mmCIF file of C-alpha atoms and ligand atoms in Angstrom:
data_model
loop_
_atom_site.group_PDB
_atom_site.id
_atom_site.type_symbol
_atom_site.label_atom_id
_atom_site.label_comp_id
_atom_site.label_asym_id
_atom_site.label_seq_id
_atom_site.Cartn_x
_atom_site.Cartn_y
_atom_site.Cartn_z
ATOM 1 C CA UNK A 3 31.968 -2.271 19.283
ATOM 2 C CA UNK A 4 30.048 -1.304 16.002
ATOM 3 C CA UNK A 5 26.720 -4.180 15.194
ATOM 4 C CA UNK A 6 25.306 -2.978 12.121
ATOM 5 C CA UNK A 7 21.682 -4.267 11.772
ATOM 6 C CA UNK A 8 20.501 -4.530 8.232
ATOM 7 C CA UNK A 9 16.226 -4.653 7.667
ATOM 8 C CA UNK A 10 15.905 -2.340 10.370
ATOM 9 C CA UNK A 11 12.535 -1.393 9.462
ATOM 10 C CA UNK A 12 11.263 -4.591 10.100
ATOM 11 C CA UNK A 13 10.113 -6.324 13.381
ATOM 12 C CA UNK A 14 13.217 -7.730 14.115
ATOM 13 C CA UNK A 15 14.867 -4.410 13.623
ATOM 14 C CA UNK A 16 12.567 -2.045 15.091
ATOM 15 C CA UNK A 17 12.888 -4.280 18.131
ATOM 16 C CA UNK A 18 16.739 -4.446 18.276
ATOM 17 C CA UNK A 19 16.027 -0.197 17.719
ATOM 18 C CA UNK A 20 14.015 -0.358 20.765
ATOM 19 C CA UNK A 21 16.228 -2.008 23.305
ATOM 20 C CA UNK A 22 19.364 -0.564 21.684
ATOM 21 C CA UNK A 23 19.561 1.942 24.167
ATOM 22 C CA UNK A 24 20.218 -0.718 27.001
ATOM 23 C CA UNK A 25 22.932 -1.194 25.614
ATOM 24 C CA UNK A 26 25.332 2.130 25.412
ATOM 25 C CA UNK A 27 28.645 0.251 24.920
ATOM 26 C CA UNK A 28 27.519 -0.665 21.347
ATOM 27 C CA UNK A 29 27.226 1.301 18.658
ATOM 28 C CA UNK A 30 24.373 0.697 17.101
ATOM 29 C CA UNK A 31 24.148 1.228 12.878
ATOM 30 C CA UNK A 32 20.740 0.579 12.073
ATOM 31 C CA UNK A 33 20.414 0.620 7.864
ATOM 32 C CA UNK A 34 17.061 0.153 6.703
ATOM 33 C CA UNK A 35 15.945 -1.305 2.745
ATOM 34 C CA UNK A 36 16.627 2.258 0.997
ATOM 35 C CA UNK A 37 19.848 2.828 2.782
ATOM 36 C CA UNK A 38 21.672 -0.700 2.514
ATOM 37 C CA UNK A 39 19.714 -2.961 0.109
ATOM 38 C CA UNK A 40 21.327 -6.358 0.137
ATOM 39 C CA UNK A 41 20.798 -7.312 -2.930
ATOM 40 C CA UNK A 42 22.944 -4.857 -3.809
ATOM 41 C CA UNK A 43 26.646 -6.002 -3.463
ATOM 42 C CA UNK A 44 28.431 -2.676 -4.096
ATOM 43 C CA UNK A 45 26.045 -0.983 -1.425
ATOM 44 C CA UNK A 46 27.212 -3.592 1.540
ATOM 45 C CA UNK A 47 30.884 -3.168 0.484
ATOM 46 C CA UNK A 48 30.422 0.498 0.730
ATOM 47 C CA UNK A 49 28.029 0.726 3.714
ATOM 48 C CA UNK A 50 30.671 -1.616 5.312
ATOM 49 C CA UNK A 51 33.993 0.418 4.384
ATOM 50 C CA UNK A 52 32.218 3.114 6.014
ATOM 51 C CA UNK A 53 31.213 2.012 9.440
ATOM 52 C CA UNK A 54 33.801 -1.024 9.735
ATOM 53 C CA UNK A 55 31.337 -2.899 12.263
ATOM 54 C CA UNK A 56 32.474 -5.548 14.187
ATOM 55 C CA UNK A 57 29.171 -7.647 14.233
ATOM 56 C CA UNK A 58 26.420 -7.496 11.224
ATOM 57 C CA UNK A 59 22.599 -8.809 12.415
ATOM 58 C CA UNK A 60 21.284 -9.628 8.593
ATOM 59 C CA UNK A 61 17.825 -8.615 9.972
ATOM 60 C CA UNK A 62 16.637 -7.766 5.768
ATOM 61 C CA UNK A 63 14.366 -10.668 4.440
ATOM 62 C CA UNK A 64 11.573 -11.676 1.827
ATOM 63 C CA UNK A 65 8.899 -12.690 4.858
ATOM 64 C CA UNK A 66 5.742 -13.079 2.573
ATOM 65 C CA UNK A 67 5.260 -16.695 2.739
ATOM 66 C CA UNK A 68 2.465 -17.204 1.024
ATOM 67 C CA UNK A 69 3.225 -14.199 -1.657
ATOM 68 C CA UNK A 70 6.962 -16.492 -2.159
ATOM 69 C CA UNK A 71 4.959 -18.819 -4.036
ATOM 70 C CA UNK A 72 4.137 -16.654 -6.778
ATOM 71 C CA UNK A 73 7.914 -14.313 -6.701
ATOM 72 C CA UNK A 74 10.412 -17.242 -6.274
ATOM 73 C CA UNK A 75 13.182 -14.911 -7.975
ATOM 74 C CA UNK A 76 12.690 -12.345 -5.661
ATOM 75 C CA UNK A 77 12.474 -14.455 -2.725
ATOM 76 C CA UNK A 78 15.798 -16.294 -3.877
ATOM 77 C CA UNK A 79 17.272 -12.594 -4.342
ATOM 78 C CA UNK A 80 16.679 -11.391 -1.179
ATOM 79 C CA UNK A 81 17.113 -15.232 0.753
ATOM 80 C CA UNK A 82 20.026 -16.076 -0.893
ATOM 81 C CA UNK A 83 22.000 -13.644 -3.206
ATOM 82 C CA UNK A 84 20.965 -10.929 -0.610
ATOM 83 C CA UNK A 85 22.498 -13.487 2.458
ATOM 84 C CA UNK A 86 25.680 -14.638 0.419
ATOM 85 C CA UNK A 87 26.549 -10.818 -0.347
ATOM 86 C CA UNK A 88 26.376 -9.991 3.867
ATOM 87 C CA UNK A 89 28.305 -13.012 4.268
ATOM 88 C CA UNK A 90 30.493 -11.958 1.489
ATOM 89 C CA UNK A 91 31.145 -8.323 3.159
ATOM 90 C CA UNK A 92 31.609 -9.820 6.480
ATOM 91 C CA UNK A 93 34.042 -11.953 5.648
ATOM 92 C CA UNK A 94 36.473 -9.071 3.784
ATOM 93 C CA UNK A 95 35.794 -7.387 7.111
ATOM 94 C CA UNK A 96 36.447 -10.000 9.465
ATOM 95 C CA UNK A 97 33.281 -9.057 10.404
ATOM 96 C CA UNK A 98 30.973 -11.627 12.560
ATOM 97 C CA UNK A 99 27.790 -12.567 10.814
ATOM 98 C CA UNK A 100 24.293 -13.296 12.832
ATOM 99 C CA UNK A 101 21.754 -14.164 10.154
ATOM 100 C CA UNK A 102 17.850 -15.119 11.158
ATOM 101 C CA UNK A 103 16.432 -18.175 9.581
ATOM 102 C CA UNK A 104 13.146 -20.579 9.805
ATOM 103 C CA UNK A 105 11.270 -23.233 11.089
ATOM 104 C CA UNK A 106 10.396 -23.189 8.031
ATOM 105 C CA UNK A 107 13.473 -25.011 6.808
ATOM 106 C CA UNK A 108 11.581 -28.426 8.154
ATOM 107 C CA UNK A 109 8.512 -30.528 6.893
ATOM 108 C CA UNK A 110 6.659 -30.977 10.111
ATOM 109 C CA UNK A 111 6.672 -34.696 9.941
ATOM 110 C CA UNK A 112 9.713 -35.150 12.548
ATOM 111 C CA UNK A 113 8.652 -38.193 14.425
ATOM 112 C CA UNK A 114 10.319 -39.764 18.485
ATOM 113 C CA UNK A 115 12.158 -43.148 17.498
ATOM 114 C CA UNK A 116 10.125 -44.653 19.894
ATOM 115 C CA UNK A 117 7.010 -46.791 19.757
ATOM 116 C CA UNK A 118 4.596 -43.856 19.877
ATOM 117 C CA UNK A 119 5.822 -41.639 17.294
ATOM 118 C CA UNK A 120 4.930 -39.069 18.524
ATOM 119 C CA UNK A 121 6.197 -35.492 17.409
ATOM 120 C CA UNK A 122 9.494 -33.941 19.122
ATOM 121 C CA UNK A 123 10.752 -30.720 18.992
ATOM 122 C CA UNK A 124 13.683 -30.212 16.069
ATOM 123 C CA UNK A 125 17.263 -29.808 16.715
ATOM 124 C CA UNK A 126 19.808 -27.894 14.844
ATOM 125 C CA UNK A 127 21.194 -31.410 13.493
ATOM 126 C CA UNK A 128 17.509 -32.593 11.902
ATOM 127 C CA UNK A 129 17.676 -32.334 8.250
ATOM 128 C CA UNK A 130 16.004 -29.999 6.145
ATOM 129 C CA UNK A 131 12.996 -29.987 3.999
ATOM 130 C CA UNK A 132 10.942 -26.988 2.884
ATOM 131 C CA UNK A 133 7.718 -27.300 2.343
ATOM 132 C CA UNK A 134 7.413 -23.975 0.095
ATOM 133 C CA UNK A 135 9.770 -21.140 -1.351
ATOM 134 C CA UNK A 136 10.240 -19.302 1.299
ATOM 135 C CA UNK A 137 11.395 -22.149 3.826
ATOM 136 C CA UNK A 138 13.881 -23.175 0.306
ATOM 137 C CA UNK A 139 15.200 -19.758 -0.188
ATOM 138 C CA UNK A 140 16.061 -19.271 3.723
ATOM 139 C CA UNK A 141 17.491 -23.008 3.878
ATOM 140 C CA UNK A 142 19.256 -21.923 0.475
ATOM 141 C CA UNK A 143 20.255 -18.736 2.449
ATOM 142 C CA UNK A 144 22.082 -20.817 5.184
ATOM 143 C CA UNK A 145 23.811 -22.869 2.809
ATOM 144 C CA UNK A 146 25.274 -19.755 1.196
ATOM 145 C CA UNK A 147 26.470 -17.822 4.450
ATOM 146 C CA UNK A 148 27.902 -21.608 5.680
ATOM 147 C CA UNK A 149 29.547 -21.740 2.449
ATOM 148 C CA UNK A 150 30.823 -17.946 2.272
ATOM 149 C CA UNK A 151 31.991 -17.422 5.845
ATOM 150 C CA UNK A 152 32.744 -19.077 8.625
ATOM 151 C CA UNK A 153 32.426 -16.623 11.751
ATOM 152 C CA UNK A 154 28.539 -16.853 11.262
ATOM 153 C CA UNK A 155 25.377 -17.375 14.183
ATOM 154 C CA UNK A 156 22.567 -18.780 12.198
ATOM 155 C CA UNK A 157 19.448 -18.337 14.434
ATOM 156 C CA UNK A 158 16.605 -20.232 13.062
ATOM 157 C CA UNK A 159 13.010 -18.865 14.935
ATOM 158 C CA UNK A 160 9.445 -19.188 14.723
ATOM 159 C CA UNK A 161 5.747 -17.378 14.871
ATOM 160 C CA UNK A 162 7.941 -13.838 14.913
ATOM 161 C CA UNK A 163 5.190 -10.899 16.600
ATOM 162 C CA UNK A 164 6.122 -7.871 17.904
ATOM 163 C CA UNK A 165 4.341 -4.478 18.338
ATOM 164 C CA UNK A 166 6.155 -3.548 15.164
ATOM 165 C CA UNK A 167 5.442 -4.446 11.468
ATOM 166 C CA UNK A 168 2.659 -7.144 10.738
ATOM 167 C CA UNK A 169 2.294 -10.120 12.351
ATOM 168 C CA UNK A 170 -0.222 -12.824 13.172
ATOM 169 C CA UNK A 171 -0.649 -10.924 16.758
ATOM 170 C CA UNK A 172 -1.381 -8.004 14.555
ATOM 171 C CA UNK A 173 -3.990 -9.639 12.324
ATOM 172 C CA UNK A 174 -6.259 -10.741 14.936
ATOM 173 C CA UNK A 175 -6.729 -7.561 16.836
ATOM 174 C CA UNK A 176 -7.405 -5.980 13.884
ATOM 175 C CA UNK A 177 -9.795 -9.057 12.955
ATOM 176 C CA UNK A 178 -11.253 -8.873 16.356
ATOM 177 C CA UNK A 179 -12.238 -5.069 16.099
ATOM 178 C CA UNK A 180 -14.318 -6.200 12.148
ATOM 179 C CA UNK A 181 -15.707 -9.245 12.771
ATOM 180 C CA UNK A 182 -18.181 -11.452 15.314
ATOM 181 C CA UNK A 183 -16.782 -14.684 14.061
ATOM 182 C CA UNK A 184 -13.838 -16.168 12.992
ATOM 183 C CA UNK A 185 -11.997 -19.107 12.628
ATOM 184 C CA UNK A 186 -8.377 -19.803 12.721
ATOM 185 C CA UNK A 187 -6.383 -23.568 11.800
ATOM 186 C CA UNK A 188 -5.603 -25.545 15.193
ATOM 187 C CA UNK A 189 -3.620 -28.449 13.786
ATOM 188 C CA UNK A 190 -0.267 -26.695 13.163
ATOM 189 C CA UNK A 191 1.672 -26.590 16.002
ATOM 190 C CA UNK A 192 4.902 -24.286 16.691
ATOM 191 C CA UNK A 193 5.815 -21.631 19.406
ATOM 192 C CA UNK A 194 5.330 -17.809 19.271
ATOM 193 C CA UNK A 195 8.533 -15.831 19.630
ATOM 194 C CA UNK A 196 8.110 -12.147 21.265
ATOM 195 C CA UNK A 197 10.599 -10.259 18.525
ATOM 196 C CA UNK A 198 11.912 -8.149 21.623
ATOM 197 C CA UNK A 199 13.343 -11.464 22.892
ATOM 198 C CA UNK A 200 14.787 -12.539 19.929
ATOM 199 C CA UNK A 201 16.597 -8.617 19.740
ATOM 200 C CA UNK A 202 17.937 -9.526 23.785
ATOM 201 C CA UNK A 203 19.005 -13.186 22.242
ATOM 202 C CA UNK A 204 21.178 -11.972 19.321
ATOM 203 C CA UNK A 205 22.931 -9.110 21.561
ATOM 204 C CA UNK A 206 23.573 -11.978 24.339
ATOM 205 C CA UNK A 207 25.546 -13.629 21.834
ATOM 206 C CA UNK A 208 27.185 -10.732 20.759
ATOM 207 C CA UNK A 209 28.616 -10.085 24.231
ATOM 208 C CA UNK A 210 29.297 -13.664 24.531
ATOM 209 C CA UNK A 211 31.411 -13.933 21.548
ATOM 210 C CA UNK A 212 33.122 -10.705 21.670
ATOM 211 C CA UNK A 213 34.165 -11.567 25.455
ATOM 212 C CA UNK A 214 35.495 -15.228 24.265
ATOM 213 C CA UNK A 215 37.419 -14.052 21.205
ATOM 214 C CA UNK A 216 41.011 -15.433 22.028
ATOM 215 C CA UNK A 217 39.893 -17.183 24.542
ATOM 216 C CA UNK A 218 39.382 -20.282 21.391
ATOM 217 C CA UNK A 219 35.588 -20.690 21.444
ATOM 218 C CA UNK A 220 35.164 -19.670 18.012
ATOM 219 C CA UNK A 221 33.630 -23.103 18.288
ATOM 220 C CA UNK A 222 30.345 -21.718 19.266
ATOM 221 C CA UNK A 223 29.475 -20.509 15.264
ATOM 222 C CA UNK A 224 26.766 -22.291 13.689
ATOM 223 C CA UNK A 225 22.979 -22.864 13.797
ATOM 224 C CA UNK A 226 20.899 -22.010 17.032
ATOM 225 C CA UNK A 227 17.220 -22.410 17.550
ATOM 226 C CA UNK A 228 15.585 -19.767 19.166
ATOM 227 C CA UNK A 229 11.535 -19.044 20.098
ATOM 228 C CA UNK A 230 9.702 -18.993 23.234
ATOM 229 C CA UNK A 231 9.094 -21.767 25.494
ATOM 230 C CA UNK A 232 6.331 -24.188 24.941
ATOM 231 C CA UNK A 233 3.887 -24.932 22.278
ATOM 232 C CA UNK A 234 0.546 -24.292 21.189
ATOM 233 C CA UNK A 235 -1.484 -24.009 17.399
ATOM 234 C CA UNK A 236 -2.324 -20.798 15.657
ATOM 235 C CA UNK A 237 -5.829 -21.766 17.343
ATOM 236 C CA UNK A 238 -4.696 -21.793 20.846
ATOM 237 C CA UNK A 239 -2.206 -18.393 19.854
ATOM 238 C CA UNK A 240 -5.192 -16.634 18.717
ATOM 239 C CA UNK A 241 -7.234 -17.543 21.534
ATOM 240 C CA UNK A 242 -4.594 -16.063 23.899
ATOM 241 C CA UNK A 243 -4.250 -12.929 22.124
ATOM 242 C CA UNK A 244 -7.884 -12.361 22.618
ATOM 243 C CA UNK A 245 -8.143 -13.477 25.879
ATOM 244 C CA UNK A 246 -5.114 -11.268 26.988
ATOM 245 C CA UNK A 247 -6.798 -8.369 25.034
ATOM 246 C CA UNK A 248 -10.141 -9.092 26.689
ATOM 247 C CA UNK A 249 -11.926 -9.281 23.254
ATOM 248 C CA UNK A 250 -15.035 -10.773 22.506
ATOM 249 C CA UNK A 251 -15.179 -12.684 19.016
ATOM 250 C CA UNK A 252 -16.290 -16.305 18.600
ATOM 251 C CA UNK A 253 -13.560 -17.794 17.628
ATOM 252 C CA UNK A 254 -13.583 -21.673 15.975
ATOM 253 C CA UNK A 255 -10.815 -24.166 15.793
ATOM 254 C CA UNK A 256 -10.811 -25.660 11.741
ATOM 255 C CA UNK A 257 -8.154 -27.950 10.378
ATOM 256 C CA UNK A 258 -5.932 -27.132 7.567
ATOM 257 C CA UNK A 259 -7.794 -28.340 4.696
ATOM 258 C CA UNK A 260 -10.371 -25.713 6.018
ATOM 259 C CA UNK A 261 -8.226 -22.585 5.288
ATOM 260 C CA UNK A 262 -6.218 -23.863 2.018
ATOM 261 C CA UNK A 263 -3.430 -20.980 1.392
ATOM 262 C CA UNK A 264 -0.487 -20.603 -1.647
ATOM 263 C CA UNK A 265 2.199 -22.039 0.405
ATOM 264 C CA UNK A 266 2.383 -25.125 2.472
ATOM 265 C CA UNK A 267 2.787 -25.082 5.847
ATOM 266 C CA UNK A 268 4.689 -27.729 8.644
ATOM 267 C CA UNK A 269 2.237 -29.529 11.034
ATOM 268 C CA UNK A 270 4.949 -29.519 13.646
ATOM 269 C CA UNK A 271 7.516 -26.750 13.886
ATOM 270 C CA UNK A 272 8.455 -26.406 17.681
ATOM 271 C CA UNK A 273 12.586 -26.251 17.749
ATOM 272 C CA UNK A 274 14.621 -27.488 20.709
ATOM 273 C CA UNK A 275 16.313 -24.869 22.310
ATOM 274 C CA UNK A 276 18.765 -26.706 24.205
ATOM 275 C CA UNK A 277 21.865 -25.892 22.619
ATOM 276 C CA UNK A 278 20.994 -22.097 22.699
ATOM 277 C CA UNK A 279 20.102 -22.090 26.539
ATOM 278 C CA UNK A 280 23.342 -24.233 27.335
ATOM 279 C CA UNK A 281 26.236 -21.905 24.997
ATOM 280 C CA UNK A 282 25.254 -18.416 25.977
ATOM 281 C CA UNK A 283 23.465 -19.370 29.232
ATOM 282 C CA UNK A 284 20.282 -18.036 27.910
ATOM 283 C CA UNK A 285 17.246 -17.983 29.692
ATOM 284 C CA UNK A 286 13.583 -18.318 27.541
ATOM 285 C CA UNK A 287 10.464 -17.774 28.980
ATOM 286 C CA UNK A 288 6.895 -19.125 28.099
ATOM 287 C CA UNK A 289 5.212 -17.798 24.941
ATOM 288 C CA UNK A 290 2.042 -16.995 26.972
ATOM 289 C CA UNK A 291 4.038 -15.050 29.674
ATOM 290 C CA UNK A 292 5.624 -13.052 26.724
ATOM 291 C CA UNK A 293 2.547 -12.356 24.935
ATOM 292 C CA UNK A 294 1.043 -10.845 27.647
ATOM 293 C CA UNK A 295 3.850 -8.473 28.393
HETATM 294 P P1 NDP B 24 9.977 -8.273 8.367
HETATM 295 O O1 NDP B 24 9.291 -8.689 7.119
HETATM 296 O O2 NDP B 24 9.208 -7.553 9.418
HETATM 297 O O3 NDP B 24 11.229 -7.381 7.994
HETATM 298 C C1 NDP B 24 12.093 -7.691 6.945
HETATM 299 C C2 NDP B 24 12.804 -6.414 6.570
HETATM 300 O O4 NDP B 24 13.716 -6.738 5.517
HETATM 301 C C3 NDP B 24 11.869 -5.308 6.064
HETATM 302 O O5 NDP B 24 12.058 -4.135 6.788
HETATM 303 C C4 NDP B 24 12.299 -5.132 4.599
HETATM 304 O O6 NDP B 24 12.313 -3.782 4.212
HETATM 305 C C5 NDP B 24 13.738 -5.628 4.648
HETATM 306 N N1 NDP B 24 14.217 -5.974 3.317
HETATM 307 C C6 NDP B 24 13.563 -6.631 2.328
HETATM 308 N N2 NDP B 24 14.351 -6.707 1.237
HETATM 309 C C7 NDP B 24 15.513 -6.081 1.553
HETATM 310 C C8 NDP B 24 16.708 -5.818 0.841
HETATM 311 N N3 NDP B 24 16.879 -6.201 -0.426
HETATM 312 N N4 NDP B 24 17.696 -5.150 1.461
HETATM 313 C C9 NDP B 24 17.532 -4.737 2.744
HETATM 314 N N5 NDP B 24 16.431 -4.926 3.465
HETATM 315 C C10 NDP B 24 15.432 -5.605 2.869
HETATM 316 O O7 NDP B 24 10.655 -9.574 8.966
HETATM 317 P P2 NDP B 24 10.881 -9.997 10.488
HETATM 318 O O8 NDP B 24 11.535 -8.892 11.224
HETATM 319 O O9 NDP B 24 9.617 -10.576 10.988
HETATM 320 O O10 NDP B 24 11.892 -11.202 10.279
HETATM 321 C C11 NDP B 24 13.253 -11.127 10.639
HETATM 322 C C12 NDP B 24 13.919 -12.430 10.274
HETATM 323 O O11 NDP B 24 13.282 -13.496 10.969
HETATM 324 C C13 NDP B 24 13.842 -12.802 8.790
HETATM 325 O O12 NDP B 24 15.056 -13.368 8.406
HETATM 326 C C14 NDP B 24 12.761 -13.845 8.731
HETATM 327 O O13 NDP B 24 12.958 -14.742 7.662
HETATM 328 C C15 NDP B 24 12.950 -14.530 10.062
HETATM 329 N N6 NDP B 24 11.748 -15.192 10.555
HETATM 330 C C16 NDP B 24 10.590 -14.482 10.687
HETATM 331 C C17 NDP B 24 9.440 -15.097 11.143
HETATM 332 C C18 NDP B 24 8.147 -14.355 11.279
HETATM 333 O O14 NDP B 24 7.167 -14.948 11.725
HETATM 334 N N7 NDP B 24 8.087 -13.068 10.923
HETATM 335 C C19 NDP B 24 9.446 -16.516 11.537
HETATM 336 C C20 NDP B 24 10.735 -17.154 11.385
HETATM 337 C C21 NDP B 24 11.821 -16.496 10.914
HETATM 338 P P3 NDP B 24 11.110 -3.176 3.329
HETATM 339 O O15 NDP B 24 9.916 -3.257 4.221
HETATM 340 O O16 NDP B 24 11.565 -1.809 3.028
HETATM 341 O O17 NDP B 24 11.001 -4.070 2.138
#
């Protein structure tokens, strides 16, 4: 079985690069920006008449969300031309299609129908509603691949950190190591995802779907949520990471109006992971339990 992974020099990709070897059955084709650029329609068909693979992770994405704002036709390249021509490739291929999306597809404002309102986690069946460009282009993204091919596993995720690439986790040491003081927004609430779990979670569904095929659950394409378990605010993340880390640095919980940045952000992010854990029998554990390994 060939899985091509495109954006392997990302966090995502390094990570599936890092447990790859776990998994010697598969061959792993790992293509990074300069060798398969997405955008780039003629380089998938080639890439993909050469290697033929049987699975394609569409790990390649415009992740500045803030930087969006300011290059909306670059973000909509990458997001959305760059998604419909995997989509495209796959399908002349018959080639299945997992392709990493957002929480940033919602607003934030999901609210219980009950008498306290309060906020619930989102399922894949909530509707969509950016906030910014980057939550439009990868919402745009999904309606391209839906549109394009069928055989797809859309796997929206959230707070992505890895040892890889830069992330928030990332940030903070470094933060920790220049500064005494520093504060950090504690009333946006979502759930860290350890990247190496999301690399284990796309492969599980791999193996899942290539030991169904025939067997007619082809019914199992579609959207997926996928993070860690729990919840907590880029406060309460940051205050783990140094705790964990045993750093010193006083760190101060401000609202969002505090720390105003280019794009806007959802208030309440945390995705419902039911459907994920019950198709592929996948088992999540806690973001804090993650973080520390
Ligand atoms: P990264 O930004 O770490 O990696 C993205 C990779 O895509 C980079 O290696 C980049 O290469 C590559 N890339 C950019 N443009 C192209 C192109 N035209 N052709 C091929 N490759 C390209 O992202 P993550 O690994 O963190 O994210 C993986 C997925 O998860 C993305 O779809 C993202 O939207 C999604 N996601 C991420 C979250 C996060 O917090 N990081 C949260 C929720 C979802 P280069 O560096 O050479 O430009």
């Amino acid at each position: 079985m060939v899985v091509l992974v495109t954006g392997a020099n990302g966090q995502l990709g390094q990570s599936l690069q890092f447990i790859a070897p776990n998994y010697p059955k598969i061959e792993f084709v790992f293509c990074n920006s300069s060798t398969l650029d997405i955008t780039n329609l003629n380089n998938v068909k080639q890439i993909f008449n050469h290697y033929k693979p049987n699975y394609c992770i569409n790990a390649a994405a415009y992740t500045a969300v803030d930087k969006a704002e300011s290059e909306p036709d670059k973000a909509h390249l990458i997001n959305v031309i760059g998604a419909k021509n995997v989509a495209q490739v796959c399908k002349e291929h018959n080639t299945v299609l997992l392709h990493i999306s957002t929480d940033f597809v919602f607003d934030g404002n999901k609210k219980a129908v009950t008498l306290s309102a309060v906020e619930v986690p989102y399922s894949e069946n909530d509707i969509p509603n950016p906030t910014g460009v980057y939550g439009q282009t990868k919402l745009d993204g999904e309606i391209e691949i839906q549109k394009t091919w069928e055989k797809h596993f859309i796997i929206r995720t959230s707070w992505v950190y890895s040892q890889f690439g830069n992330n928030f986790m990332k940030t903070m040491l470094r933060l920790a190591s220049e500064r005494d003081t520093l504060s950090v927004v504690n009333d946006q609430i979502g759930t860290p995802t350890n990247a190496v779990d999301l690399a284990e979670c796309l492969i599980k569904i791999i193996i899942f779907s290539s030991l169904s095929f025939g067997e007619g659950r082809g019914e199992a394409f579609g959207i997926y949520n996928f993070s860690n378990e729990g919840q907590c605010s880029w406060y309460d993340f940051a205050k783990k990471i140094f705790e964990i880390n045993n750093k010193n640095i006083d760190l101060k919980p401000i609202p969002t109006s505090s720390f105003p940045t280019p794009a806007k952000r959802p208030k309440y992010s945390v995705l419902d992971k039911t459907k994920i854990k019950s198709t592929f029998g996948i088992q999540i554990k806690s973001w804090k339990e993650r973080l520390k390994a």
